[in-house]
Amino acid sequence: MIGTLKSLWAVGLKLFAPTQTQGYPEVKPALAPRYRGRIILSRDPDGQERCVACNLCAVVCPVDCIEVVKAETVEGRWYPETFRINFARCIFCGLCEEACPTAAIQLTPDFELADYARSSLVYDKPDLLIAGKGKYPGYRYWDVAGKTAPPNTDPKDLAP
Amino acid sequence: MSGWLVILASAVLIAGLLVAAGVFTWVERRLLGFLQERLGPNRVGPFGFLQWVADTVKLLTKEDAPPEGADVIAFRLAPALAALPILAGFGVVAFGDGLAIAPLDMGVVFATAMLALTVYALVLGAWASRNRYALLGGLRAAAQMIAYEAFLGLSLMGVVLIAGSFAMADIVAAQKGAWFILVQPLGAVLFFIASLAAAHRLPFDLQESETDLVAGFMTEYSGMSFALFFLGEYVAILLVSALAVTLFLGGWLGPWLPGPVWFGLKVGAVALLFIWVRAALPRPRYDQLIAFAWKLALPLALLNLLLTGWVVVA
Amino acid sequence: MTVRLTIDGRQVEAQEGEDLLTACTNAGVEVPHFCWHRAMGSIGACRLCAVKVRRHEADPGTIEMACMIPVADGQHIDIADPEAAAFRGHVIEWLMRNHPHDCAVCEEGGDCRLQDMTIASGHHLRRAGPDKRIHRNQYLGPLITHEMNRCIACYRCTRFYRGVAGGRDLDVFGAHDRVYFGRAEDGVLESPFAGNLAEICPTGVFNDRGWSKVYARPWDMLETPSVCPHCAVGCNIGLSVRANRLRRVISRSHPAINADFLCDRGRYGPLFIEGPSALKAARHHGHAVPLRTALDQAQEAIAVSAALGGAIGIGSPRASLEANYALRRLVGPEHFFAGLDAAEVALHRRLAAHLANASIASLADIAAADAILVLGEDLTGTAPMAALAVRQASRAAERALAAEKHVPAFLDNAVRVAGEGRRAPLVLVTPVPDALDAIATHPLRRAPADIAGFGHAIAAALAGKRADPDASAAAAALAAASAPVIIAGAGLGDPAVLDAAAAIATALNPRARLALFPAEANSLGLALLGGEGLEAAADVPGRGAVVVLENDLHSRCDPATIARLFADRAVIALDCVETATTAIAHTVVPVASFADAAGTCINHEGRAQRTIAARPDSAPAAWRVLAAFGGGAEAGLDDLQVALARDCPQFAAIAAAAPAASYRTPSGRIARAPARFSGRTASDSAGGDAAPPRDPDSPFSWTMEGGALPAELFQGVRILAAAALPPPAQAPAIGGAGLILIPLHDPFSVSETDRASTILAARAPGPQLRLHPADAARLKLAEGAIVSVEGRTVPLVLDKHIPIGHAGLTTRRTTPRRLMPEGSK
């Protein structure tokens, strides 16, 4: 009985507490750089696309909304021929970013993705690929993959 | 009053009640918002006032189809029965001195009877839905109504004893000296608790408790049928508030302002109390709810009646 | 003799003479390893199979390499022992010291032993810097990629390539931390088994180049069991499909056929269904038409044929048994022809009859033989996996000598050294030098017409009669063996060779087994179904339509017969590739290839094996189309097989080749997709998608829903029953002038479907004519000249191993005949 009255009193007091609601969209929220919003594909410091079509993002995706198809340049560098993310399915869990060995796929603090047609939520590579390096400015996967010889190597050392 | 005038007054009253119920949903949502440190609906119209209009339009345009295997006639009849008896109950409410559409001698009994009739709508809708959640909700509604209607009636008998009349106007007139809430504090508290249950309001809304029954008897309802159940609930709040005001808070009595204004303000205040209770109190377990009614509330109401009778007779 | 072991506290039994790793594997306990392979034994190169071995319960134990230690009674093996686990973790760390961090761009990723073992060992942080040992990679031809940096030096590649497949051009170079596995210089790997490197390499040094071009991760592909359609061996294969595209072919283990490996024709040949000449669209009188229109036109042409003497059906040894049967039922048995010339029909009928009365050798039997006679067959060309089995059998003598010296059989390298290079008797009688000559104890050359005679001479020598010295020596070698195998086939087109082989097998009864290799995947099924040759088809009176089922008649008989057959008749061709026949047919109906339709083929040992559709969206199965033409109401393969068993009782058993469509695992259907199939919702727009298709002919689902493949139910069933042998064949009289044909068989390309595989065509040397220099001089032809023969133009190669008066020609039609090569402009 007393408890009931106490909770009535406590809740009633809230009537005079300031509200927590933010007036979006008039007031834009301040989001952390690591906020998990719209997904982008970034580029290497040398301007080439980072994605090597390894499919790890696709396989880790819990809702299976990423599809990657591998292709190869004449130099043997892998790249995605198709990179598709269905934002109608995406749950923005960020596992794809965690799985990405090349820091290509990154989540950004942009969550304003609403659209009237589901089909326009299917983003292909041109919609995803940005010009910049995103959150990891100096990283280049090919420098740490362990397949390129240091610059001062004697070519004879590479022969069988 | 002549026949035509009664019909006209009834139409005005029903229209007013519908609007009041709509506005009340907005008030409830905003007030709940503030009680939870939110804003509540604030987009449609000034301060979101027209939210209820938007909701009504939305509900009117939504698909409203009976589920497969439902008893279609009963399914359609139930929502209509939900609001109708409550609106009828307002016929006996005295809004001011002599301001009642049908000033029956048995006004209080009629109003509580009308309130009790809504359970038929609930059980009917639950049965017709052919849904196990709905049926469980309907069963709970029936048992709860029996339990709480019993001491709802007994709790107000003290007032009737003192006033010596079942007519609303007489009861209000009897409070010229002191409001009955001062004379019958236990009766007033019991009546308020019972009226929460009669209006199916939190914390006593176990027949539609969404945490375990989805939406109870309303699970299969959508669109306008859903809206009618909704309307029934909100009009019921207004009716039990009006009854509480009439029986315990002096009805239209008050200084300076005209009677109907006093009546409206008091009804509003009681209705706000309903919202406050909803915001603050958790839902009891079902067995706790029923045990409270039979084992505590009913004996207390009988005791109250006994004491009152002894005082009045003595 | 069995010994008792305790593996991680569990009592198991093992065979004496086994190594610990094999014993653990047989007991169902996984021991981490890279270099050990059940087909290649132990070599102890990778040091990963370290386990704690205790000689008895109280022994503190020592760390041993499980693959190098023989089992002994009472041993305790602790795989999970912390010391052993730490040891293995160190081995992994050493291997990872130089292994690049490029799993992201490695085709092996997701199906990589090194990945699995690294994760299992718990090595997930590198302590070494990023600098690695770097190698230059080589170009190894169109089939295999090379990325030497990934190598962990397990030696599996050279052990397979040199030790198992007998290749010479892949080797190991260098020393200590710079060993290099490759060729002396860039170039195409010569062995026709090079594709296996992609499968046996435990990491990503060698990979399937064809798969890499249309890459999908292993977990992203639908896996369907199938049977290779490219020769009569009928190796079991797995087809990997994503987005309705066949991405790669892998070997699927069958204990009696291809236990671990696959030839390149089988690995890359099935990709013909994705090649540019795959038949996709229907045509009518040269114009592309919808499939429905073509089907209606064909049905009408067949319907009006009833008044014109009836329609003619031309079957095919490439098509499934069900398709041939549906055609036979449509046109009637008397109007059904085999789609081969009369000589080849007779040849295969004789082959079937001999097999029915013989003790048949499977590839496993061949590999286990201790003496082999190959009579006239170029096995590497006609049945490459049989040649691989012969190579394993020839090591029997080596193993026997090593066993005499008490060298454990599992120590592969030690057995090779102790065996002193001894070879089991292999009598190889061929008209021209053969790929197996290097391992043959008796490499013998005879002209095509003399091979049967030589075979009979061996049979005579076995019966104690006098024969020429070669035959006597061969007979002695075979007679001394405990499990000899006699191999012949359709490769020379000479039924007398089959008679001779059967006679030798009979003389060696009951020890000998007989293996006769028909020309194509379903040649035996077609022979058992019946149907005369194309010459008889051309003689049928009337003007009814002729239905050609999955067959290029231009490679089957001479052009005049085709002209006679097609004259005044509506020609309806059903096929899955463009051929010379579809080019001239009036109505062309695309039908499902072996990879898109359920069906049955009968392999060389009379084993009925089932193919299953591997792509969800394809042309209709030929048998479905033909059954519909005749008003047949069969809903699926199982119903058609019931009708087939009723009409042709010799095939009553084929339903047991694989489970019926109604079969269910405890989890429902059999799932084609792995559990972690990705990207399913990438293009999905919530609710608008149709339900996944159903496969009416097999118990497989097209999704990840269902249970695992019960492999033991997909091993086919032998159906040959003893039959009366027809009278001995007459030696084919080859009249006329010109050079006698020696059919040459290319391991990479035999049929139109082989040629339709882009990747295989890039590897195949192409058809050629080989002449003795003297004959060439007589015909005034020079080396490299483009020569016109039988309407084909082929380059001329001078080869002094070709007997004078003979001409070697890459050809599919082996019927003995004479060739008249002419210089072409």
Short mmCIF file of C-alpha atoms in Angstrom, two decimals, chain A:
data_model
loop_
_atom_site.label_atom_id
_atom_site.label_comp_id
_atom_site.label_asym_id
_atom_site.label_seq_id
_atom_site.Cartn_x
_atom_site.Cartn_y
_atom_site.Cartn_z
CA MET A 1 0.00 0.00 0.00
CA ILE A 2 2.74 2.39 1.03
CA GLY A 3 4.80 1.18 -1.92
CA THR A 4 1.97 1.90 -4.30
CA LEU A 5 1.68 5.46 -2.99
CA LYS A 6 5.44 5.91 -3.10
CA SER A 7 5.62 4.91 -6.73
CA LEU A 8 2.68 7.15 -7.55
CA TRP A 9 4.55 10.00 -5.89
CA ALA A 10 7.85 9.22 -7.61
CA VAL A 11 6.30 8.92 -11.03
CA GLY A 12 4.17 11.99 -10.46
CA LEU A 13 7.29 14.03 -9.75
CA LYS A 14 8.56 13.17 -13.22
CA LEU A 15 5.91 15.49 -14.60
CA PHE A 16 8.18 18.32 -13.55
CA ALA A 17 11.46 16.76 -14.76
CA PRO A 18 12.95 17.98 -18.03
CA THR A 19 12.20 15.67 -21.01
CA GLN A 20 14.95 13.71 -22.71
CA THR A 21 13.43 13.82 -26.18
CA GLN A 22 15.58 15.38 -28.92
CA GLY A 23 13.81 17.27 -31.62
CA TYR A 24 15.05 15.27 -34.63
CA PRO A 25 14.95 16.15 -37.55
CA GLU A 26 15.11 19.86 -36.59
CA VAL A 27 17.95 19.07 -34.17
CA LYS A 28 20.53 16.72 -35.69
CA PRO A 29 22.02 14.23 -33.26
CA ALA A 30 25.75 14.32 -32.57
CA LEU A 31 26.92 10.80 -33.45
CA ALA A 32 30.26 9.19 -32.64
CA PRO A 33 32.57 8.45 -35.58
CA ARG A 34 32.18 4.77 -34.78
CA TYR A 35 28.38 4.94 -34.97
CA ARG A 36 27.08 2.07 -37.09
CA GLY A 37 25.11 3.55 -39.95
CA ARG A 38 25.22 3.43 -43.72
CA ILE A 39 27.98 1.17 -45.09
CA ILE A 40 30.62 2.45 -47.52
CA LEU A 41 33.56 0.99 -49.40
CA SER A 42 36.78 2.94 -48.97
CA ARG A 43 39.95 3.27 -51.01
CA ASP A 44 43.63 2.67 -50.41
CA PRO A 45 46.02 5.59 -49.83
CA ASP A 46 47.00 5.15 -53.49
CA GLY A 47 43.40 5.61 -54.60
CA GLN A 48 42.66 2.02 -55.61
CA GLU A 49 39.63 0.34 -54.13
CA ARG A 50 40.46 -1.56 -51.00
CA CYS A 51 37.98 -4.37 -51.40
CA VAL A 52 39.57 -7.62 -52.61
CA ALA A 53 36.29 -9.54 -52.86
CA CYS A 54 37.29 -12.04 -50.18
CA ASN A 55 33.62 -12.57 -49.25
CA LEU A 56 34.28 -12.52 -45.52
CA CYS A 57 31.73 -9.73 -45.01
CA ALA A 58 29.16 -11.72 -46.97
CA VAL A 59 29.69 -14.84 -44.93
CA VAL A 60 29.72 -13.13 -41.55
CA CYS A 61 26.56 -11.16 -42.32
CA PRO A 62 23.87 -12.59 -40.03
CA VAL A 63 21.08 -11.56 -42.40
CA ASP A 64 22.96 -12.56 -45.58
CA CYS A 65 22.36 -9.17 -47.17
CA ILE A 66 25.80 -8.76 -48.78
CA GLU A 67 26.70 -10.31 -52.10
CA VAL A 68 30.22 -10.07 -53.50
CA VAL A 69 31.41 -11.48 -56.81
CA LYS A 70 35.15 -11.70 -57.36
CA ALA A 71 36.96 -10.57 -60.49
CA GLU A 72 40.66 -10.19 -61.20
CA THR A 73 42.66 -7.47 -62.92
CA VAL A 74 45.35 -8.43 -65.42
CA GLU A 75 47.94 -7.92 -62.67
CA GLY A 76 46.14 -10.53 -60.58
CA ARG A 77 44.68 -8.09 -58.05
CA TRP A 78 41.28 -9.22 -56.86
CA TYR A 79 38.41 -6.78 -56.88
CA PRO A 80 34.64 -7.05 -56.57
CA GLU A 81 32.79 -7.19 -59.86
CA THR A 82 29.56 -6.96 -57.89
CA PHE A 83 29.26 -5.56 -54.41
CA ARG A 84 25.70 -5.39 -53.27
CA ILE A 85 24.26 -4.56 -49.87
CA ASN A 86 20.55 -4.73 -49.29
CA PHE A 87 19.87 -2.02 -46.71
CA ALA A 88 16.29 -3.21 -46.48
CA ARG A 89 17.78 -6.28 -44.80
CA CYS A 90 20.88 -4.85 -43.13
CA ILE A 91 20.73 -4.71 -39.34
CA PHE A 92 23.85 -2.51 -38.99
CA CYS A 93 25.52 -4.95 -36.66
CA GLY A 94 28.97 -4.02 -37.98
CA LEU A 95 30.22 -7.60 -38.20
CA CYS A 96 31.19 -7.00 -41.84
CA GLU A 97 33.49 -4.18 -40.81
CA GLU A 98 35.04 -6.38 -38.13
CA ALA A 99 35.57 -9.21 -40.60
CA CYS A 100 37.10 -7.07 -43.35
CA PRO A 101 40.85 -7.74 -43.62
CA THR A 102 41.43 -4.74 -45.88
CA ALA A 103 39.43 -2.09 -43.98
CA ALA A 104 37.42 -1.60 -47.14
CA ILE A 105 33.96 -1.96 -45.71
CA GLN A 106 33.19 0.63 -43.04
CA LEU A 107 30.07 1.78 -41.26
CA THR A 108 29.49 5.55 -41.12
CA PRO A 109 27.44 7.76 -38.81
CA ASP A 110 24.77 8.28 -41.45
CA PHE A 111 21.52 6.58 -40.65
CA GLU A 112 19.15 8.56 -42.88
CA LEU A 113 18.46 5.78 -45.36
CA ALA A 114 14.67 5.76 -45.45
CA ASP A 115 13.12 5.38 -48.85
CA TYR A 116 9.74 4.69 -50.36
CA ALA A 117 10.82 1.72 -52.52
CA ARG A 118 12.61 -1.34 -51.20
CA SER A 119 14.43 -1.69 -54.50
CA SER A 120 16.16 1.64 -53.97
CA LEU A 121 17.61 0.27 -50.73
CA VAL A 122 19.68 -2.25 -52.67
CA TYR A 123 23.03 -0.48 -52.99
CA ASP A 124 25.51 -1.60 -55.62
CA LYS A 125 29.20 -0.84 -55.83
CA PRO A 126 28.87 2.64 -57.37
CA ASP A 127 26.52 3.58 -54.51
CA LEU A 128 28.90 2.25 -51.89
CA LEU A 129 32.37 3.20 -53.10
CA ILE A 130 33.67 6.52 -51.76
CA ALA A 131 36.73 8.47 -52.81
CA GLY A 132 38.44 8.54 -49.41
CA LYS A 133 40.11 6.24 -46.93
CA GLY A 134 37.49 6.39 -44.20
CA LYS A 135 38.51 5.64 -40.63
CA TYR A 136 41.88 4.01 -41.38
CA PRO A 137 43.93 6.59 -43.26
CA GLY A 138 47.33 4.84 -43.59
CA TYR A 139 46.28 1.22 -44.02
CA ARG A 140 47.06 -0.68 -47.19
CA TYR A 141 46.36 -4.43 -47.12
CA TRP A 142 48.85 -5.28 -49.85
CA ASP A 143 51.73 -3.86 -47.79
CA VAL A 144 51.10 -6.34 -44.98
CA ALA A 145 49.91 -9.37 -46.96
CA GLY A 146 53.45 -10.73 -47.12
CA LYS A 147 53.51 -11.33 -50.86
CA THR A 148 55.56 -8.44 -52.15
CA ALA A 149 59.32 -8.38 -51.91
CA PRO A 150 61.01 -5.54 -50.03
CA PRO A 151 62.24 -2.84 -52.44
CA ASN A 152 65.97 -3.70 -52.24
CA THR A 153 65.62 -7.42 -53.00
CA ASP A 154 68.04 -9.09 -55.39
CA PRO A 155 65.82 -10.54 -58.16
CA LYS A 156 67.96 -13.68 -58.15
CA ASP A 157 66.74 -14.36 -54.63
CA LEU A 158 63.23 -14.78 -55.96
CA ALA A 159 64.12 -17.44 -58.47
CA PRO A 160 63.77 -21.07 -57.51
#
